[in-house]
Short mmCIF file of C-alpha atoms and ligand atoms in Angstrom, two decimals:
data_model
loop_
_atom_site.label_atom_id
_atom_site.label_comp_id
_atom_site.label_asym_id
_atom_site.label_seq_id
_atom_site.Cartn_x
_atom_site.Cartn_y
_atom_site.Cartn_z
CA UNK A 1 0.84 -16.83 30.66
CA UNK A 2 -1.26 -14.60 32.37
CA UNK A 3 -2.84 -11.88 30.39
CA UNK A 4 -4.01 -8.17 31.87
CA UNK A 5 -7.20 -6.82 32.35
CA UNK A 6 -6.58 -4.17 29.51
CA UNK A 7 -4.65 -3.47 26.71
CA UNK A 8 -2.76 -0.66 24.97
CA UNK A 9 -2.89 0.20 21.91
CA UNK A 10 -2.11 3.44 19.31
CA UNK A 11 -4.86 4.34 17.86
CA UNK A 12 -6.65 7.74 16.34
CA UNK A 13 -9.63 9.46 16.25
CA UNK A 14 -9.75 10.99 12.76
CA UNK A 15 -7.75 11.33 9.13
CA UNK A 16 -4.52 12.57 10.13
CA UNK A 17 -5.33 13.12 13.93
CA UNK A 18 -2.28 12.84 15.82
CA UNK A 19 -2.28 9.11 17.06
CA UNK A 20 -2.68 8.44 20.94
CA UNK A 21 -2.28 5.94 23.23
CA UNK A 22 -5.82 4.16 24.49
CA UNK A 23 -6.67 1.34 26.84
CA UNK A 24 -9.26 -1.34 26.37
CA UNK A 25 -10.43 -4.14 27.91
CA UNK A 26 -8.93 -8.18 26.33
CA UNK A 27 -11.81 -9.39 24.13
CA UNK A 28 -12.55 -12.95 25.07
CA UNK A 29 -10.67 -15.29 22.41
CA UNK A 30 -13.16 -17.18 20.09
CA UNK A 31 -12.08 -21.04 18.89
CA UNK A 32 -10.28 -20.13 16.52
CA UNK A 33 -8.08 -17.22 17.69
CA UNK A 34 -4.48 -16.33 19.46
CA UNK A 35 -3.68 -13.91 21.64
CA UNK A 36 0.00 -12.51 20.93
CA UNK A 37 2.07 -10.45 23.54
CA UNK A 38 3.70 -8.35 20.67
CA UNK A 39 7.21 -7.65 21.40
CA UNK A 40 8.14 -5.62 18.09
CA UNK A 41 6.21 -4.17 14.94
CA UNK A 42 7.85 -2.76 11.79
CA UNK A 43 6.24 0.43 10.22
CA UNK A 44 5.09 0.71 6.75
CA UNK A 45 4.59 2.83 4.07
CA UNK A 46 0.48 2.02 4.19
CA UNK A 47 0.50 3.30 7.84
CA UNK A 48 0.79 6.89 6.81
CA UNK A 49 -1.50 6.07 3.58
CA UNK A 50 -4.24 4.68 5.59
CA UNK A 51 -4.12 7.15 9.02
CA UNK A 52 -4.42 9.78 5.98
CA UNK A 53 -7.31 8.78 3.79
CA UNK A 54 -10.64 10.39 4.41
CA UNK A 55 -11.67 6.94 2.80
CA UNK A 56 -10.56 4.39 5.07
CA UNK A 57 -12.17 6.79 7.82
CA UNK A 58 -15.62 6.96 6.71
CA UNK A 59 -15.52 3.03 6.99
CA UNK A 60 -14.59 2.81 10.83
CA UNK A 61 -18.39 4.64 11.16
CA UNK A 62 -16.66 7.32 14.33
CA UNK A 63 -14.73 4.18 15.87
CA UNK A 64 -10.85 4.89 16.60
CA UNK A 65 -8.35 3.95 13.38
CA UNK A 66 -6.02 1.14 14.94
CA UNK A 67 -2.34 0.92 13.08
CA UNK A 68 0.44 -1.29 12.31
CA UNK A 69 0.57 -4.36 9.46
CA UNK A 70 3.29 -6.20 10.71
CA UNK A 71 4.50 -7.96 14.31
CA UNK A 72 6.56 -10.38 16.24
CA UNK A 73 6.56 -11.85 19.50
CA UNK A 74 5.57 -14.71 22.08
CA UNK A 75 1.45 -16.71 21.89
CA UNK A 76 -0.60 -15.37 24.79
CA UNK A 77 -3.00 -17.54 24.88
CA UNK A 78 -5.01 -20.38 21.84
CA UNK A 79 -8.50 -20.86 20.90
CA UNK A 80 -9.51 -23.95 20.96
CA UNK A 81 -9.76 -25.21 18.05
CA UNK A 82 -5.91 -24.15 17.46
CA UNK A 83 -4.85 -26.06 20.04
CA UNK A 84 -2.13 -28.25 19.06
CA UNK A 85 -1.34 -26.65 16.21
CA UNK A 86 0.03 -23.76 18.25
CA UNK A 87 1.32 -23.63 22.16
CA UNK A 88 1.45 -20.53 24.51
CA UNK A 89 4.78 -19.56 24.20
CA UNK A 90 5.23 -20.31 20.90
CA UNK A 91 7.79 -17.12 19.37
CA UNK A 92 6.26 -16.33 16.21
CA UNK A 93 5.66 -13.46 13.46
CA UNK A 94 2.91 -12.27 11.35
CA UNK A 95 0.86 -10.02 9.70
CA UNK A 96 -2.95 -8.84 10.93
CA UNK A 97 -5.78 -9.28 8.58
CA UNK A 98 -6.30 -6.40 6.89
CA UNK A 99 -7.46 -2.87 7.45
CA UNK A 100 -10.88 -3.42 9.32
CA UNK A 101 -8.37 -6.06 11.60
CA UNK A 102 -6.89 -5.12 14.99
CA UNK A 103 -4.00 -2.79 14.20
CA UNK A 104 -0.31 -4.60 15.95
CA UNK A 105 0.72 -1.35 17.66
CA UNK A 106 -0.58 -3.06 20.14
CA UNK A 107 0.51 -4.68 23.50
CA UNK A 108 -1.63 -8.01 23.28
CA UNK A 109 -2.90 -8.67 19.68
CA UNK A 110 -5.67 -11.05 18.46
CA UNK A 111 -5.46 -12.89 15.46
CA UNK A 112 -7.31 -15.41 13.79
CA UNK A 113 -6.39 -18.88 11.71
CA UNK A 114 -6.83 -16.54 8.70
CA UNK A 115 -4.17 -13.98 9.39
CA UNK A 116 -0.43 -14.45 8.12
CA UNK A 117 1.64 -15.96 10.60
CA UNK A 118 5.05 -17.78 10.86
CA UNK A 119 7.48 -19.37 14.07
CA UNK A 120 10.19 -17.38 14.16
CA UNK A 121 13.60 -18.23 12.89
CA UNK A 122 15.82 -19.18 16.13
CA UNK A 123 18.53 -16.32 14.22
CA UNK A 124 16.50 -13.48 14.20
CA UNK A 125 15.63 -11.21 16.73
CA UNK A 126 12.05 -10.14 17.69
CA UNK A 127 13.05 -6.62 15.99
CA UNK A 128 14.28 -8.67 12.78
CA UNK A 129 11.33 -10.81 12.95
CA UNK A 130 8.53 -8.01 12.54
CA UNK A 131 10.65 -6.72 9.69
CA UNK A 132 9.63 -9.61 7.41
CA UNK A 133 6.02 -10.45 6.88
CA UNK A 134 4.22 -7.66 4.87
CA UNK A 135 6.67 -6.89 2.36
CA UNK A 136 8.05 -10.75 1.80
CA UNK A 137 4.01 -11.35 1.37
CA UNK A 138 4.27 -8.44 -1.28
CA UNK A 139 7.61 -9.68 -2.79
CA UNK A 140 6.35 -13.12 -3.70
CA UNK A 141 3.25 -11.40 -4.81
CA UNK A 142 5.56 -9.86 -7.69
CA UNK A 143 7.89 -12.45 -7.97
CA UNK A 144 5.09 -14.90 -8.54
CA UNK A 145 4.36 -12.86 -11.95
CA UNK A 146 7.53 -14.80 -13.35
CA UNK A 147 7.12 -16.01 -16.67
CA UNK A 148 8.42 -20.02 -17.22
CA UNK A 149 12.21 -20.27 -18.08
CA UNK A 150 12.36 -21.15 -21.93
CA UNK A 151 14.57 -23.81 -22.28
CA UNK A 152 17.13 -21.69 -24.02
CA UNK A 153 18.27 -19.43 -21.44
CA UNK A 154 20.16 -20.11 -17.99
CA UNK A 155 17.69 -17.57 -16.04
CA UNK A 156 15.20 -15.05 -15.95
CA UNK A 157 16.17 -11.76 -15.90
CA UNK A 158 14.69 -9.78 -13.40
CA UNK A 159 14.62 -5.76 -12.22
CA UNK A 160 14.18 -4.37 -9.06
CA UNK A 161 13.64 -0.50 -8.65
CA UNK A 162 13.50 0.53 -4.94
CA UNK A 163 15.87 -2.31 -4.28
CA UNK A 164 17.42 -0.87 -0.82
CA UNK A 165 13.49 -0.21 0.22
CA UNK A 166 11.82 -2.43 2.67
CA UNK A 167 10.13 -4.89 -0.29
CA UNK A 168 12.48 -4.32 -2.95
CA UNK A 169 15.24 -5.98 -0.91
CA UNK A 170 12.95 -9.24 -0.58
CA UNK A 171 12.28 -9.10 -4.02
CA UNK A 172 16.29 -9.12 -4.63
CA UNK A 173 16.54 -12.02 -2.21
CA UNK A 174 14.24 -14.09 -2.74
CA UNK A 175 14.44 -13.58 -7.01
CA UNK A 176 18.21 -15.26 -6.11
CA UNK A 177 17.61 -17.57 -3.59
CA UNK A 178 13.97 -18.77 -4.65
CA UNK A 179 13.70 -18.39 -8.42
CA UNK A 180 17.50 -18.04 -9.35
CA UNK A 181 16.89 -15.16 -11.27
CA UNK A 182 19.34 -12.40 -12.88
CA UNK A 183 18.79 -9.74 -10.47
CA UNK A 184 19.23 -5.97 -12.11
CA UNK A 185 18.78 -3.69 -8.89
CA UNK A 186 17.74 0.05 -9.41
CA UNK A 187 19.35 2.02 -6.22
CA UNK A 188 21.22 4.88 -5.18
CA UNK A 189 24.78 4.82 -5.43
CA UNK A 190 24.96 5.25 -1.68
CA UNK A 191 22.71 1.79 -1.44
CA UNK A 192 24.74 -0.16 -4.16
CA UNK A 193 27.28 -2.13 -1.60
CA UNK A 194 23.90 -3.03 0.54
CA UNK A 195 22.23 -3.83 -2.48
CA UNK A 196 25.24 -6.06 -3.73
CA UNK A 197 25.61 -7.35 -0.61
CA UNK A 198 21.98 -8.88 -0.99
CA UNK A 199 23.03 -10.67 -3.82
CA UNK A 200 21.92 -8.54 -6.85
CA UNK A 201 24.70 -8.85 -10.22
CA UNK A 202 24.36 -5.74 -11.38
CA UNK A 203 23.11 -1.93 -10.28
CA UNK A 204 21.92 1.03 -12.19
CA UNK A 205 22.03 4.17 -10.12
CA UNK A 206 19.24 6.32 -10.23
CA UNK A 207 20.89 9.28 -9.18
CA UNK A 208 22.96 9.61 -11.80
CA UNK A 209 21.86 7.35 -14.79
CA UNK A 210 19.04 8.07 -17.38
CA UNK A 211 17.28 4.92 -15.77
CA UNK A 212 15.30 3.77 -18.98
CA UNK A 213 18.27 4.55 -21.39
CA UNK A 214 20.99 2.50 -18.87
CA UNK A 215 18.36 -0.53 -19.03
CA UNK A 216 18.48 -0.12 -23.04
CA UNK A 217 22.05 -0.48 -22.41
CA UNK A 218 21.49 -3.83 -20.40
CA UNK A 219 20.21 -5.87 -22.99
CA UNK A 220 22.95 -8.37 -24.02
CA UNK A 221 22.42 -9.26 -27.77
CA UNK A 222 19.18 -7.32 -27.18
CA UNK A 223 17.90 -9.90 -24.82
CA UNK A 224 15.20 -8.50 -22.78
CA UNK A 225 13.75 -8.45 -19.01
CA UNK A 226 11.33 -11.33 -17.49
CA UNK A 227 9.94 -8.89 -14.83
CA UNK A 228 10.42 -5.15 -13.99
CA UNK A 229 9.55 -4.89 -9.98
CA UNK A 230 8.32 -1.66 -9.78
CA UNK A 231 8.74 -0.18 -5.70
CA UNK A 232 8.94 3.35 -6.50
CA UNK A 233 5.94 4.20 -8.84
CA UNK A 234 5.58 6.71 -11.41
CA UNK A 235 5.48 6.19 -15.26
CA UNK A 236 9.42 6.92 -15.89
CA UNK A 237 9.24 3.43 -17.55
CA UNK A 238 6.45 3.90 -20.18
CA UNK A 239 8.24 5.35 -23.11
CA UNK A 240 10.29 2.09 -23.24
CA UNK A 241 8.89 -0.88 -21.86
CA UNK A 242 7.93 -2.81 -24.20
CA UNK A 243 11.77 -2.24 -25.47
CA UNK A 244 13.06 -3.27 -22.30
CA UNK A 245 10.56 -6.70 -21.36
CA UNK A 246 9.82 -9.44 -23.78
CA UNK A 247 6.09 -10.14 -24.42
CA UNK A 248 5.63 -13.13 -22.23
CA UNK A 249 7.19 -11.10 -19.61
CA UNK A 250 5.46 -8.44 -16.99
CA UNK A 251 6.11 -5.14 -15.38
CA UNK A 252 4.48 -5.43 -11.68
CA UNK A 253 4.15 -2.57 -9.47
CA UNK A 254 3.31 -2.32 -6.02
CA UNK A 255 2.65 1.59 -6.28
CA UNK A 256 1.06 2.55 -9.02
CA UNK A 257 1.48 5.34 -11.61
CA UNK A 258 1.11 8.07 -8.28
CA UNK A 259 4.26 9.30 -6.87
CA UNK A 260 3.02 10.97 -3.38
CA UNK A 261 4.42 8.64 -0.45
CA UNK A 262 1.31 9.30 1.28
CA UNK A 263 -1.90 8.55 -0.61
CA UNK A 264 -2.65 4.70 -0.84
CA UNK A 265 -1.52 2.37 -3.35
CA UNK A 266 -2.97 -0.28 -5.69
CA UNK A 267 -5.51 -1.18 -6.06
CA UNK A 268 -7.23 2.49 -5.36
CA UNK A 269 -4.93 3.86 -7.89
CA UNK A 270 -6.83 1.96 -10.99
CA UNK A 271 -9.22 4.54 -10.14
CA UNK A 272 -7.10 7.53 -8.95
CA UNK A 273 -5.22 7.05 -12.71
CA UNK A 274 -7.29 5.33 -14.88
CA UNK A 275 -4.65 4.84 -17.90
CA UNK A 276 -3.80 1.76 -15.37
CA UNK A 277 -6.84 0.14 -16.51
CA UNK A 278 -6.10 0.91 -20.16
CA UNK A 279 -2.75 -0.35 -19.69
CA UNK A 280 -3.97 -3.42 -17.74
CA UNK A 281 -6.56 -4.36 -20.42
CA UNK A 282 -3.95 -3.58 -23.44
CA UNK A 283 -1.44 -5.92 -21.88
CA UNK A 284 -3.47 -8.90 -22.18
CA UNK A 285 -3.67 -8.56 -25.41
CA UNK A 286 -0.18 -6.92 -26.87
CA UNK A 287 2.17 -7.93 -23.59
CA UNK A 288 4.05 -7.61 -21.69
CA UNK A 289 1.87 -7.79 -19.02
CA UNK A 290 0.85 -4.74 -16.71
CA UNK A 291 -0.83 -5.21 -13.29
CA UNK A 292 -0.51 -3.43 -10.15
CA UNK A 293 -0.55 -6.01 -7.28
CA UNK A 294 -1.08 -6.14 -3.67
CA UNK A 295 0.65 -8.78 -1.19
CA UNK A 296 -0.27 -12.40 -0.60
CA UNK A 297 -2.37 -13.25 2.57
CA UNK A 298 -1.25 -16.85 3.18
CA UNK A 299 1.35 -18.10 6.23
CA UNK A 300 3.11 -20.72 3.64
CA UNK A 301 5.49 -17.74 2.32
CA UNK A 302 6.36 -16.83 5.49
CA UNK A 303 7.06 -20.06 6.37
CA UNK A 304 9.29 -20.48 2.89
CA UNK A 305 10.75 -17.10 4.61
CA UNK A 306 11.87 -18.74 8.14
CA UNK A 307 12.97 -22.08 6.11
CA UNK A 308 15.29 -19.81 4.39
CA UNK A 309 16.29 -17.77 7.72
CA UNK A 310 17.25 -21.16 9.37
CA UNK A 311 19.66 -22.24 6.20
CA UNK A 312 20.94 -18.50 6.69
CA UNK A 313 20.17 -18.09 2.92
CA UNK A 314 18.14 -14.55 3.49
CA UNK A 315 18.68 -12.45 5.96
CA UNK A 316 16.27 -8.86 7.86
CA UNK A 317 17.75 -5.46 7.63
CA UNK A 318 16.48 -2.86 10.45
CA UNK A 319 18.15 0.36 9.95
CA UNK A 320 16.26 1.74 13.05
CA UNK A 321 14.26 0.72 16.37
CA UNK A 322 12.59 3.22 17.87
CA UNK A 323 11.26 2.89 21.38
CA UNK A 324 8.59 4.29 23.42
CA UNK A 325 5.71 4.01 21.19
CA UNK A 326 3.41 2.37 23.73
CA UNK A 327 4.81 4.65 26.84
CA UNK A 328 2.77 6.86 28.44
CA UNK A 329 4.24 10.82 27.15
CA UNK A 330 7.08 8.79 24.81
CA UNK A 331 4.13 7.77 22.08
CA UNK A 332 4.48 11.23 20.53
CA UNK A 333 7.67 11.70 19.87
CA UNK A 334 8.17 7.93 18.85
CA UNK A 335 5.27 8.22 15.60
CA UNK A 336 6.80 11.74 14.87
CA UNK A 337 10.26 9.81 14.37
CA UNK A 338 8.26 6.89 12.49
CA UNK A 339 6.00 9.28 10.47
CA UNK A 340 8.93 11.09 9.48
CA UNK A 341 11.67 8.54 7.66
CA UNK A 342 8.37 7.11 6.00
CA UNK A 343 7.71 10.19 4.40
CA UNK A 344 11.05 10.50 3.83
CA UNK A 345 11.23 7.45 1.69
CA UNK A 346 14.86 6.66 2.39
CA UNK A 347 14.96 4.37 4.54
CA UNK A 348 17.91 1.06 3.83
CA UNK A 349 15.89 -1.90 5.14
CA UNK A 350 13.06 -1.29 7.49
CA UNK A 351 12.21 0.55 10.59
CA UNK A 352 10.63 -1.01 13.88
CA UNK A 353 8.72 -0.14 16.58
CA UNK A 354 9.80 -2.05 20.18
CA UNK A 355 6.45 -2.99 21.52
CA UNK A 356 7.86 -4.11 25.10
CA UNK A 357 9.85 -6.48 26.86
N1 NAP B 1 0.89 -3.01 -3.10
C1 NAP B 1 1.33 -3.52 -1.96
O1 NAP B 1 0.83 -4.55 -1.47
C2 NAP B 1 2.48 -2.83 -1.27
C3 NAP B 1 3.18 -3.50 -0.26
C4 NAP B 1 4.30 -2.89 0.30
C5 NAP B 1 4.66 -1.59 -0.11
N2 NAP B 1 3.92 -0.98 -1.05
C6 NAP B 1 4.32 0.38 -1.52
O2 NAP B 1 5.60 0.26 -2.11
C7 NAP B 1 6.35 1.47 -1.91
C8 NAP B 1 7.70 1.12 -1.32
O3 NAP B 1 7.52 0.69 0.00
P1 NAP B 1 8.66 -0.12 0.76
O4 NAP B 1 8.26 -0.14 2.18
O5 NAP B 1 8.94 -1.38 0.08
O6 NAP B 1 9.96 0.72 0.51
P2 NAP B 1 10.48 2.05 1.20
O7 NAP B 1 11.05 1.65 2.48
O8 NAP B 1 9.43 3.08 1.18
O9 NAP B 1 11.61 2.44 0.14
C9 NAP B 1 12.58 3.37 0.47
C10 NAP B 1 13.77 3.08 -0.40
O10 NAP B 1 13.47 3.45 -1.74
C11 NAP B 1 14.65 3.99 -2.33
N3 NAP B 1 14.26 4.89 -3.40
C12 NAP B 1 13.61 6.06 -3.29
N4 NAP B 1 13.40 6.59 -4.51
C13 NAP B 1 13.94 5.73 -5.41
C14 NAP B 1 14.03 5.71 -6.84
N5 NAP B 1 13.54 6.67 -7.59
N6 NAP B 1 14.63 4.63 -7.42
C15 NAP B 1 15.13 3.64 -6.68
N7 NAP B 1 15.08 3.61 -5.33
C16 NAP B 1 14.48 4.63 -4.70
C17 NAP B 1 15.34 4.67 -1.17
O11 NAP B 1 16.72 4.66 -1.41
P3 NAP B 1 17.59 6.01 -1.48
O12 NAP B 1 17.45 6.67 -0.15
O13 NAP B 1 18.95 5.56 -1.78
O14 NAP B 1 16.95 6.82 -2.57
C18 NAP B 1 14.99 3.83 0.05
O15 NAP B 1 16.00 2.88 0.36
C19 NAP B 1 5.48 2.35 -1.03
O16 NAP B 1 4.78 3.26 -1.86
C20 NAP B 1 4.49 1.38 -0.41
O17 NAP B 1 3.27 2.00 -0.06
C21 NAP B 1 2.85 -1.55 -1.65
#
């Protein structure tokens, strides 16, 4: 595959700059990088959070903020020590390294052996595909915080709030298909079919229930929760937790006790809301556990992911693909579209960028 002399990416300048389109030369691989041609890349919540915070920018020292977590598409070209463990041509899906990494809204992405990265289920499309990796690497992060089964119950019993959201759906999946959990899904009453249709038992709707009171009411013979997966934030759930999870048990969030869709997550808010940390510490001691988590960096759960994808045991939801992010005079209009159903927050699924063909 022959690769061109530059590349495009979206990038900014400053905090909240509007994002624009530049053109750089390929760096030369090193051993132990690919090159993808990146066909598709979902949007996140943490793309807003990070192009906003005066934080992250003082760290690029006046060099342009790249974006984009997650992508999908076809190996470009292999370092050499990553040769015959990967092929050009190879279709695959992954996640970039972190926030000092190469951003994927990108035309020709380099990764290294260190970054996330999957071959992609024959089933799914290259849209599908970039749906998956950053928030199944968050929802095993979560569902990880399981405590054992005790030999006197069938399953755990598990809650998901933010179950129609881009992780919370994962969470729903993959607590039935992974851990054979009791899934309790927090949605709105417009997202209960979808959310049913993933394979959770039982819904509260938030829209029109007292959300801690109708979990009080979902304690059979008072039996209570293994995990609370927390996608939404806020601390709704503090009056009652320890009412509604046992002690061995854990409430995980991915959010924190902030409720703005736009300032960053754990684990900045331990010191944006510091009764996190006296929460945290408490837990150890009185359970159930507290901690606000961020994903998992490793390409195993991915792979667990695609195993699953093949079997057709778990399947991607994109609600939207928007186009034209990388086209000259389209890039505009495309992140307005993007920046706008993330702030939103209610979007069934996840949203992708189309990269190119
Ligand atoms: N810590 C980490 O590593 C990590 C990783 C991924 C995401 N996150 C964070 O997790 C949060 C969720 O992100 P996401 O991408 O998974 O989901 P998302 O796409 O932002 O979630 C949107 C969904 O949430 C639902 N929703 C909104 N308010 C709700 C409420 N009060 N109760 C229940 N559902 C509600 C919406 O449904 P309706 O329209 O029906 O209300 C919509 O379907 C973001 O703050 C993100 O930054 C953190």
């Amino acid at each position: 595959m022959s690769l061109p002399p530059s590349n495009t990416s979206l990038t900014y300048s400053s905090p909240s700059a509007t994002p624009h389109l530049t053109y750089t030369p390929l760096k030369p691989l090193t051993p132990n990088q690919l090159i993808i041609k990146v066909f598709a890349a979902a949007v996140n919540p943490c793309d807003i959070q990070l192009w906003h915070s005066p934080l992250v920018g003082l760290g690029r020292f006046g060099r342009e903020g790249t974006m984009g977590w997650d992508y999908s598409g076809t190996i470009a070209a292999v370092g050499d020590k990553l040769k015959g463990e990967w092929e050009v041509g190879d279709e695959v899906f992954g996640m970039c390294e972190g926030p000092a990494a190469q951003g994927t809204f990108t035309k020709y992405l380099i990764v290294s052996d260190k970054a996330p990265i999957a071959r992609k289920p024959k089933g799914w499309t290259f849209e599908e595909a970039a749906s998956v990796p950053l928030v199944t690497l968050t929802a095993f992060a979560c569902l990880d915080r399981l405590p054992p089964l005790k030999p006197t119950v069938a399953h755990r019993r598990v809650v998901v709030a933010g179950a129609s959201g881009g992780t919370g759906m994962w969470c729903v999946q993959l607590a039935k298909k992974v851990y054979n959990c009791h899934v309790l899904a927090i949605c709105s009453g417009r997202n209960a079919e979808f959310v049913r249709g993933l394979g959770a038992d039982d819904i509260i709707d938030y829209t029109t229930s007292n959300v801690p009171q109708a979990l009080l009411n979902h304690r059979p013979k008072g039996l209570k929760f293994d995990l609370y997966i927390d996608c939404v934030g806020g601390t709704e759930m503090f009056g009652n937790w320890k009412e509604i999870i046992h002690k061995e048990g854990a409430y995980i969030t991915i959010v924190g006790d902030k409720t703005s869709r736009t300032v960053p997550g754990p684990p900045l808010t331990y010191f944006t809301y510091p009764s996190q940390i006296f929460r945290h510490m408490w837990s150890w001691i009185s359970g159930p556990r507290y901690a606000a988590v961020i994903l998992y960096n490793e390409s195993k759960y991915l792979e667990q992911v695609a195993d699953l994808a093949e079997k057709g045991e778990v399947g991607a939801v994109v609600q939207e693909v928007i186009e034209g992010i990388l086209d000259e005079g389209k890039e505009k209009q495309a992140w307005e579209r993007a920046n706008a159903l993330l702030e939103e927050g209610r979007i069934r699924g996840k949203v992708v960028l189309k990269i190119q063909d």
